[in-house]
GROMACS .gro file of C-alpha atoms in nm:
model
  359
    1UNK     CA    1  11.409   5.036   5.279
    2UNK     CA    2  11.435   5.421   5.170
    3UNK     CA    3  11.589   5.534   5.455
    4UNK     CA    4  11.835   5.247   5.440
    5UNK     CA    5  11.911   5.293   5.033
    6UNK     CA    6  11.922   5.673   5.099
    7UNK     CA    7  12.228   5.641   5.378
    8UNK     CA    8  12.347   5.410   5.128
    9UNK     CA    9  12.313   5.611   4.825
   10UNK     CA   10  12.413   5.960   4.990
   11UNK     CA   11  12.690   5.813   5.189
   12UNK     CA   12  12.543   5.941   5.540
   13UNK     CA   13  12.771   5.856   5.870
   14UNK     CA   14  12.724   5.936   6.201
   15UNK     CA   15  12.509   6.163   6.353
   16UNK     CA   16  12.391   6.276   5.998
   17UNK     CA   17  12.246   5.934   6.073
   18UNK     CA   18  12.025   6.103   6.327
   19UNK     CA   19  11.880   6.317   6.139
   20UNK     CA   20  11.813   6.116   5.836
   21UNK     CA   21  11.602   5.862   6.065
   22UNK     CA   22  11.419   6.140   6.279
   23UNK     CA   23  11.280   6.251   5.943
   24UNK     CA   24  11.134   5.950   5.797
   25UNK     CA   25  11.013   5.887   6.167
   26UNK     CA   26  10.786   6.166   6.166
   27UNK     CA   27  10.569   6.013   5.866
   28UNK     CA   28  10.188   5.875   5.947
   29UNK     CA   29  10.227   5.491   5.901
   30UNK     CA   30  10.195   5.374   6.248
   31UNK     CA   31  10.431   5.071   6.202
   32UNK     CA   32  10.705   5.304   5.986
   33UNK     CA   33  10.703   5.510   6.280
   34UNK     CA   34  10.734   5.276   6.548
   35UNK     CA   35  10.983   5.113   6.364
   36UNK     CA   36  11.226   5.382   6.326
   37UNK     CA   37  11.138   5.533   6.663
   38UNK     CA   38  11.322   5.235   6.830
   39UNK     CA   39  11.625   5.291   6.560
   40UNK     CA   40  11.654   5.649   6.617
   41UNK     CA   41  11.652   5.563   7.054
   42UNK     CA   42  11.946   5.316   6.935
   43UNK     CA   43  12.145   5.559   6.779
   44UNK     CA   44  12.065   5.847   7.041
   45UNK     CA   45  12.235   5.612   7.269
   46UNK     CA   46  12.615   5.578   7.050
   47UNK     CA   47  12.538   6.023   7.053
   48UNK     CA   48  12.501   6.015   7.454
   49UNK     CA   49  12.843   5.788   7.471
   50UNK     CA   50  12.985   6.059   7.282
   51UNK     CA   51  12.817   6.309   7.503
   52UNK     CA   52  12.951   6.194   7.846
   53UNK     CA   53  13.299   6.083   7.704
   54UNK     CA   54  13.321   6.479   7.594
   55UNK     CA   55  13.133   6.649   7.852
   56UNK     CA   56  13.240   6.485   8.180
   57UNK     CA   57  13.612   6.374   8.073
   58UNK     CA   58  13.706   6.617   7.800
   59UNK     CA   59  13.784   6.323   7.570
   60UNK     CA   60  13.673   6.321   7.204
   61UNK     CA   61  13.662   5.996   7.054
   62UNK     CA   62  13.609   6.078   6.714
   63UNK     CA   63  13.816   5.913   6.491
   64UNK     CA   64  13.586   5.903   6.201
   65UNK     CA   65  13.428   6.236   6.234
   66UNK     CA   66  13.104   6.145   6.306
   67UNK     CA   67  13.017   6.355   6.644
   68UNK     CA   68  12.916   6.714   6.567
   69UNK     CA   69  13.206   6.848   6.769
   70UNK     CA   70  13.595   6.839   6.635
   71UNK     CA   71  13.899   6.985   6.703
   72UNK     CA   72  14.022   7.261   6.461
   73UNK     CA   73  13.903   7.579   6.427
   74UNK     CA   74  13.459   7.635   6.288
   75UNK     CA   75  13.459   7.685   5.920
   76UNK     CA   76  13.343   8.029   5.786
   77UNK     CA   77  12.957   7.870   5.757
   78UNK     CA   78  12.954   7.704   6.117
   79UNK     CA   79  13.053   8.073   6.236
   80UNK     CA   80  12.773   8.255   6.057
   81UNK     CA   81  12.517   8.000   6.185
   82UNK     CA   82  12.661   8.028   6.544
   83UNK     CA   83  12.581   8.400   6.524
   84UNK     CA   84  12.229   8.370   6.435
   85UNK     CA   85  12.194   8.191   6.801
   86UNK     CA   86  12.427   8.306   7.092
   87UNK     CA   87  12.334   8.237   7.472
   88UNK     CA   88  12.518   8.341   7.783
   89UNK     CA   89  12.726   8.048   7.915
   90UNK     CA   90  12.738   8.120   8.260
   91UNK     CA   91  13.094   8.258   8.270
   92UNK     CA   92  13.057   8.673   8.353
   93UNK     CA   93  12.810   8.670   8.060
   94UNK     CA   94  13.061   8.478   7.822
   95UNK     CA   95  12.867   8.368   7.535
   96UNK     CA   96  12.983   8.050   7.326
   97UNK     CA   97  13.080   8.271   7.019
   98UNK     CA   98  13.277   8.492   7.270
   99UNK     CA   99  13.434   8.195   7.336
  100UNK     CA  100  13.542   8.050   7.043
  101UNK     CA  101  13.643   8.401   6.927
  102UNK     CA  102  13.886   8.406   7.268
  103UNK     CA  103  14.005   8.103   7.131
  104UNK     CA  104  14.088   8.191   6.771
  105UNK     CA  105  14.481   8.211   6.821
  106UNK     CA  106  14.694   7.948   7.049
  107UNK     CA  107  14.990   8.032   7.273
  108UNK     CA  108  15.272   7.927   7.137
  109UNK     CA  109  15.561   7.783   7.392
  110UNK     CA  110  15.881   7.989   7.434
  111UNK     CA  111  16.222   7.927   7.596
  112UNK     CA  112  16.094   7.645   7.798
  113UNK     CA  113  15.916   7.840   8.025
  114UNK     CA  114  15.543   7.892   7.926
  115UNK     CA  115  15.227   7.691   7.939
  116UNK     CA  116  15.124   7.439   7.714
  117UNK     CA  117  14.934   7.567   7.422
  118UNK     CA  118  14.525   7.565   7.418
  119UNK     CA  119  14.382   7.310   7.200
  120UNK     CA  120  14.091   7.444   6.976
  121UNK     CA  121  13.765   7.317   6.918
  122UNK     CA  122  13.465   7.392   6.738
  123UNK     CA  123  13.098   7.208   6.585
  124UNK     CA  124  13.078   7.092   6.305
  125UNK     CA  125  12.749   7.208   6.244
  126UNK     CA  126  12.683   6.992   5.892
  127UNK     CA  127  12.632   6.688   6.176
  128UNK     CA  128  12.425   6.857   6.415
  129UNK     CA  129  12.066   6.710   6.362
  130UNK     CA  130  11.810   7.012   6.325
  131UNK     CA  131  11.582   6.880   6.660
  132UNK     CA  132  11.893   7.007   6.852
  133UNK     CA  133  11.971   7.377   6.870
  134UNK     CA  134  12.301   7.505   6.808
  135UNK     CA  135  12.283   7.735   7.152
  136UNK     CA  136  12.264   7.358   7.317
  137UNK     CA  137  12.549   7.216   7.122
  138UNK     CA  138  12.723   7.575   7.197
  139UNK     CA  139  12.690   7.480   7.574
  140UNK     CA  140  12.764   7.106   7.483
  141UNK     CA  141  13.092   7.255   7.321
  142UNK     CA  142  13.178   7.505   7.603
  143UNK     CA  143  13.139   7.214   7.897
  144UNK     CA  144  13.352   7.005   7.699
  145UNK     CA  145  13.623   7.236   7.660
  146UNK     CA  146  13.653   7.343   8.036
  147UNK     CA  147  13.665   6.971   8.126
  148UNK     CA  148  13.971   6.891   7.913
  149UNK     CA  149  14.135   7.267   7.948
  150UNK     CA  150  14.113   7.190   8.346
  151UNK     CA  151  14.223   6.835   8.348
  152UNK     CA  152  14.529   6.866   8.107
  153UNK     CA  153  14.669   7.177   8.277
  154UNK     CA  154  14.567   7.156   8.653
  155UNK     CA  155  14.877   7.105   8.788
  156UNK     CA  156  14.880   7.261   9.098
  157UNK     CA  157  14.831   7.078   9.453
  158UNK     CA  158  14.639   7.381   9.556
  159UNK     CA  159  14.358   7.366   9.279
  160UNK     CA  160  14.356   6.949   9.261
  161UNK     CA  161  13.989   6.824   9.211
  162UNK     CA  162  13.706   6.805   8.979
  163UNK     CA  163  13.570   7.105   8.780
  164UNK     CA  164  13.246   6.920   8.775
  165UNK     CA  165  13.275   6.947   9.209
  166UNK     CA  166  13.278   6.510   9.179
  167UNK     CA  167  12.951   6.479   9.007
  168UNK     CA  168  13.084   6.243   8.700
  169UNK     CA  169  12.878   5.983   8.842
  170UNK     CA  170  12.547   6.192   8.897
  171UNK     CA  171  12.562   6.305   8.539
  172UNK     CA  172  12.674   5.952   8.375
  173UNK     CA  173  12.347   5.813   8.576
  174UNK     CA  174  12.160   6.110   8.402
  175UNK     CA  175  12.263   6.040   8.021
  176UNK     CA  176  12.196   5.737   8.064
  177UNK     CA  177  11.849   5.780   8.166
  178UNK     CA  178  11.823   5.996   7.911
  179UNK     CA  179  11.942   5.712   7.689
  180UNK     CA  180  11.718   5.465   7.789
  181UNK     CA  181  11.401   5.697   7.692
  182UNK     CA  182  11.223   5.549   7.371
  183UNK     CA  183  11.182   5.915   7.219
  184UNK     CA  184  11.443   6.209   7.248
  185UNK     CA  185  11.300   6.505   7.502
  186UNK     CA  186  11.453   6.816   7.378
  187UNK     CA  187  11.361   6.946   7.748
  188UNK     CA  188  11.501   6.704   7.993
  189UNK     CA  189  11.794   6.665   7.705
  190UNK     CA  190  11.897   7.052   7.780
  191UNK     CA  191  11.772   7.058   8.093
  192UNK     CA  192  12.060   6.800   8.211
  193UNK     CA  193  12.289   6.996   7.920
  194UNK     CA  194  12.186   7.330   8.167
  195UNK     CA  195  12.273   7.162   8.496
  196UNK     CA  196  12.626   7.037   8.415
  197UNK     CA  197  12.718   7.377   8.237
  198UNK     CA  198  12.617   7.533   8.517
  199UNK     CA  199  12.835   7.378   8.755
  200UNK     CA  200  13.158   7.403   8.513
  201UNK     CA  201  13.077   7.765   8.538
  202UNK     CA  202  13.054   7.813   8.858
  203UNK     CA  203  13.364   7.647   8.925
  204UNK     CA  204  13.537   7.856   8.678
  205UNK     CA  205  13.420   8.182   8.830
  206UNK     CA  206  13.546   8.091   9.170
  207UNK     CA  207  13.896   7.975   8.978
  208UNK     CA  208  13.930   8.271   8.745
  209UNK     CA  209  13.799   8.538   8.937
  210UNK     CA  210  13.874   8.434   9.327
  211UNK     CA  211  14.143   8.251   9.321
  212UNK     CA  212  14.330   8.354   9.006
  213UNK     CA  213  14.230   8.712   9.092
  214UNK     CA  214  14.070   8.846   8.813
  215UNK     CA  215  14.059   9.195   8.908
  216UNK     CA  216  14.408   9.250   8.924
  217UNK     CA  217  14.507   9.072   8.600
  218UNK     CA  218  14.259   9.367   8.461
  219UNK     CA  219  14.478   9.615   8.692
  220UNK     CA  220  14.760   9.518   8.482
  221UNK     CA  221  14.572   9.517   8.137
  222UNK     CA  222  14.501   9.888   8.233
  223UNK     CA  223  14.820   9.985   8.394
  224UNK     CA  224  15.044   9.872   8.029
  225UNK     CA  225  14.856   9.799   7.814
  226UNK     CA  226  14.598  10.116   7.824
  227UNK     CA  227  14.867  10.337   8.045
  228UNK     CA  228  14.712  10.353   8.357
  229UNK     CA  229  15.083  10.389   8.469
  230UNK     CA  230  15.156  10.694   8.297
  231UNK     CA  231  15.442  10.814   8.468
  232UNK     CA  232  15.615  10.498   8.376
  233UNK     CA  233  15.561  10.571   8.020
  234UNK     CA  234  15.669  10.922   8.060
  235UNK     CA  235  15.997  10.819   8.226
  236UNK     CA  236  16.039  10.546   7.966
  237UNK     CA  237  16.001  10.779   7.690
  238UNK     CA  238  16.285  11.019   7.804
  239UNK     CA  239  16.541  10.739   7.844
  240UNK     CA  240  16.432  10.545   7.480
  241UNK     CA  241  16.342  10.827   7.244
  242UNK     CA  242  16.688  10.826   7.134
  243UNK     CA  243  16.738  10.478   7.049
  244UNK     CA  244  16.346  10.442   6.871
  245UNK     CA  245  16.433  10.794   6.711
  246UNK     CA  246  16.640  10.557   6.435
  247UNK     CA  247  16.486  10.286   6.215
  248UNK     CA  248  16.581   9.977   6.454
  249UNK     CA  249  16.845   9.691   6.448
  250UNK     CA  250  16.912   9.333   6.575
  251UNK     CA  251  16.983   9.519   6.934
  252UNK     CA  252  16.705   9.774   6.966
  253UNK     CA  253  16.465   9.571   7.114
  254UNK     CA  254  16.715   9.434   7.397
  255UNK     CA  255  16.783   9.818   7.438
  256UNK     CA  256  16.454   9.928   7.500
  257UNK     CA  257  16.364   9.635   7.743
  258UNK     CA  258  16.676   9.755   7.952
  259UNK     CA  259  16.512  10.096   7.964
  260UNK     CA  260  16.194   9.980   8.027
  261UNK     CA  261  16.324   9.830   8.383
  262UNK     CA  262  16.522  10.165   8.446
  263UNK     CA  263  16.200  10.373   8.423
  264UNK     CA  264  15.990  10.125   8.649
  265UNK     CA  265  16.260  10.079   8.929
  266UNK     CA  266  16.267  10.512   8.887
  267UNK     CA  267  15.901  10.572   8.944
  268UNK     CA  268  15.944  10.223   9.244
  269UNK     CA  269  15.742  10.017   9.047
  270UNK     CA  270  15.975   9.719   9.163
  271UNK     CA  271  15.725   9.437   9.167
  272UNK     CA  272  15.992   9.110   9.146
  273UNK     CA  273  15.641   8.843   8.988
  274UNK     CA  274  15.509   9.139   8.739
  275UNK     CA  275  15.800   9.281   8.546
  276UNK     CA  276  15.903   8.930   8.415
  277UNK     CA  277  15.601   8.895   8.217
  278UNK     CA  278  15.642   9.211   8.086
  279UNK     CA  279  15.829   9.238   7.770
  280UNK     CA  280  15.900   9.515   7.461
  281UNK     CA  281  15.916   9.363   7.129
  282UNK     CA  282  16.095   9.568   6.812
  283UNK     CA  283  15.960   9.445   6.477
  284UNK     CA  284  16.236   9.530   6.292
  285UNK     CA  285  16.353   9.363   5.927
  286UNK     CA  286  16.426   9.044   5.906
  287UNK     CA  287  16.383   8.930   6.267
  288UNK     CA  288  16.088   8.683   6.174
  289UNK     CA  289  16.406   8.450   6.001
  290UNK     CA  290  16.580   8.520   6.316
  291UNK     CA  291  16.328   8.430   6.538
  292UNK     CA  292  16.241   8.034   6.455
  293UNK     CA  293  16.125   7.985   6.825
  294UNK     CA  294  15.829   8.189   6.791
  295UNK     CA  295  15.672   8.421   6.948
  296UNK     CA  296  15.571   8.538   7.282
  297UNK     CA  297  15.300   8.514   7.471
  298UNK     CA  298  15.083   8.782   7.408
  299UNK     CA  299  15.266   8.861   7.083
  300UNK     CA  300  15.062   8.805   6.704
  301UNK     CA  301  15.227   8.626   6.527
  302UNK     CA  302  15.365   8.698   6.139
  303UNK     CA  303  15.079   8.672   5.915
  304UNK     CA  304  15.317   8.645   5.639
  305UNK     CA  305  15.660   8.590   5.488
  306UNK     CA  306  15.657   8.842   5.241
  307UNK     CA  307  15.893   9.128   5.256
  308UNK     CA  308  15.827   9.429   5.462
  309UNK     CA  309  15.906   9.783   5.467
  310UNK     CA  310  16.163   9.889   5.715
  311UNK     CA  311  15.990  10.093   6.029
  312UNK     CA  312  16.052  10.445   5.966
  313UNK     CA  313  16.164  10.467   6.317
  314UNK     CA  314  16.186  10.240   6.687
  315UNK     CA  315  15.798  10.388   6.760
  316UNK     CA  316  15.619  10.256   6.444
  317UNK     CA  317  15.778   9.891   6.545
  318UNK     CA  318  15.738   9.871   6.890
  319UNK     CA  319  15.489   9.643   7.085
  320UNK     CA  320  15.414   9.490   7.421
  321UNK     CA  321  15.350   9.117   7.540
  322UNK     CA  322  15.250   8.977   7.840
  323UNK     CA  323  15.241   8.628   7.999
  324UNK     CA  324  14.890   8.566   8.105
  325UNK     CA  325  14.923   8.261   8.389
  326UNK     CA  326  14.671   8.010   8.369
  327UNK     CA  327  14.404   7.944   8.399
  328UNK     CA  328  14.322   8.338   8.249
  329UNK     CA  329  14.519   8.321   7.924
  330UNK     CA  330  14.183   8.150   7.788
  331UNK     CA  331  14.027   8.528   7.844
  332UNK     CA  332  14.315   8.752   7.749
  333UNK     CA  333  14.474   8.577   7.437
  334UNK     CA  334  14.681   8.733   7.233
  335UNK     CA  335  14.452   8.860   6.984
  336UNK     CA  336  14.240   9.028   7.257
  337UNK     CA  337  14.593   9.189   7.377
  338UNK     CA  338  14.631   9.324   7.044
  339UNK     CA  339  14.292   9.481   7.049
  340UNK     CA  340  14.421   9.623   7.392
  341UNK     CA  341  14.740   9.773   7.203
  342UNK     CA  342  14.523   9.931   6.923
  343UNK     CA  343  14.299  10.049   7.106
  344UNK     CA  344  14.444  10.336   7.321
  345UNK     CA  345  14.834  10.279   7.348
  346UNK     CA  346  14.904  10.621   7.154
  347UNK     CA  347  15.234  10.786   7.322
  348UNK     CA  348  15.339  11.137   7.271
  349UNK     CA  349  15.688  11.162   7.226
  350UNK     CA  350  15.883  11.528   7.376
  351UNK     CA  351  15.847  11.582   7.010
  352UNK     CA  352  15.502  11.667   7.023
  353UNK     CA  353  15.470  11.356   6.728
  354UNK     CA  354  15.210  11.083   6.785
  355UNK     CA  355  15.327  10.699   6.779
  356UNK     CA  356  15.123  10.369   6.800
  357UNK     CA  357  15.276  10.170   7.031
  358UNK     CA  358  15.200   9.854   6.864
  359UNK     CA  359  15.268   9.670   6.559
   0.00000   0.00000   0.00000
């Protein structure tokens, strides 16, 4: 009767459900206890529907907000709690914080030509009961995630299949083991939670570093966006200081892209798949009015409307994007390309004057 008049009274729903019961399970009146024991298994098993709808389909059926994952980004508490715990999920030593950090801005589709944006997700931690830890409901959250990110954009004959290698129905028989137990077993629970991360990973290694080839994608990232090429920089220089000398207009930034192709055909850099996704952007005044599409991949977009200062000249405005293919742009985002850019693209101009090329 008091844990029934306390879900009443505090208006608990789902799986703050779980936790309520658990608690008043673990009192010393044998029949109290055995009582609740056989609610709690009841309710584990609505949590483990939830579980393999997420985990092995991507699908979150969640309506009323009762499972203790959602889609949005974490809330400023959920992301201090997530940093207390932090495991390695199996991808290169990607952690699930890493993750959702990698995740903190969407791309954003532009003349009809780029991927479909990544949707976000996140736990909501306030449902989370506290006999599961948040590094499992991190992995819970990562598997989850790579399920629905490889089923909605795998489009390509050459990488049709399952990311969890055909094993829905060896896991589904697993939960619902699991879900016929008459008490929870934090061990076989992450155990199971273990095995089918493990195998999302490993598929994702072999797709992001083998086939999607990795290594070169970080070629490029060090090539233009940390000047690994710097005789193409050097040759672009000499052909746009004149035009960046100036604050910009409406037609610096098509300028500057046109020089940017001269100087790469003049030191043969004449790759035909590479120099598409490479772009120059000019943040000049009032372009964000201008430019209702959005922005490119790769590109941050406005953090405000409010007026801003016009660039003192072309260099203080410039910036570079690039359009990560999938299934990568879920590592290089466009807030880890900005890092990229602040990090170490400083050009010297003939002047001898120092420029961030960046915005």
């Amino acid at each position: 009767m008091v844990v029934v008049e306390t879900i009443k009274a505090q208006k608990i729903h789902g799986c703050q459900i779980l936790e309520t019961v658990y608690k008043h399970s673990c009192g010393g009146l044998p029949p109290v206890r055995t009582a609740l024991e056989k609610i709690l298994a009841v309710c584990h098993g609505v949590m483990y529907k939830q579980l393999a709808a997420w985990m092995l389909h991507g699908l979150l059926l969640d309506q009323s907000e009762e499972f203790y994952v959602k889609q949005g980004p974490s809330a400023g508490g959920a992301a201090a709690n997530q940093e207390e715990e932090e495991e390695d999920l199996g991808l290169g030593g990607l952690s699930g914080k890493q993750l959702r950090e990698l995740q903190d801005l969407r791309l954003i589709e532009e003349e009809n030509m780029l991927a479909p944006s990544l949707q976000q997700f996140s736990l909501r931690t306030e449902m989370l009961p506290s006999y599961i830890p948040v590094r499992v409901a991190e992995k819970i959250l990562f598997v989850g995630e790579s399920v629905q990110m490889f089923e909605n954009h795998n489009h390509s004959p050459s990488r049709a299949g399952s990311i969890l290698k055909h094993q829905e129905d060896l896991f589904a028989a697993e939960l619902h083991r699991l879900k016929q137990q008459p008490l929870f077993s934090l061990v076989d629970f992450e155990n199971l939670i273990d095995h089918i991360r493990s195998t999302v990973a490993e598929h994702l290694w072999t797709l992001m570093v083998e086939e999607s080839d990795l290594l070169e994608q970080l070629k490029i990232i060090k090539d233009f966006y940390l000047l690994g090429r710097g005789e193409l920089y050097q040759v672009f220089i000499d052909l746009a200081q004149h035009m960046l000398k100036t604050p910009p207009t409406a037609v610096t930034e098509h300028d500057v892209n046109v020089a940017f192709q001269q100087a790469a055909h003049k030191v043969l850099l004449d790759d035909d798949n590479l120099l598409p996704l490479l772009h120059l952007t000019v943040d000049y005044q009032g372009k964000d009015s201008k430019d209702a599409i959005g922005p490119r991949d790769g590109a941050t977009p406005p953090q405000d409307t409010s007026p801003r200062e016009i660039p003192p000249t072309g260099w203080a405005a410039l910036g570079l994007t690039y359009k990560v293919q999938w299934p990568l742009h879920i590592l290089f985002t466009p807030a880890v390309l900005e890092k990229s850019v602040h990090f170490s693209l400083w050009l010297r101009t003939p002047c001898g004057s120092l420029y961030l090329f960046g915005s």
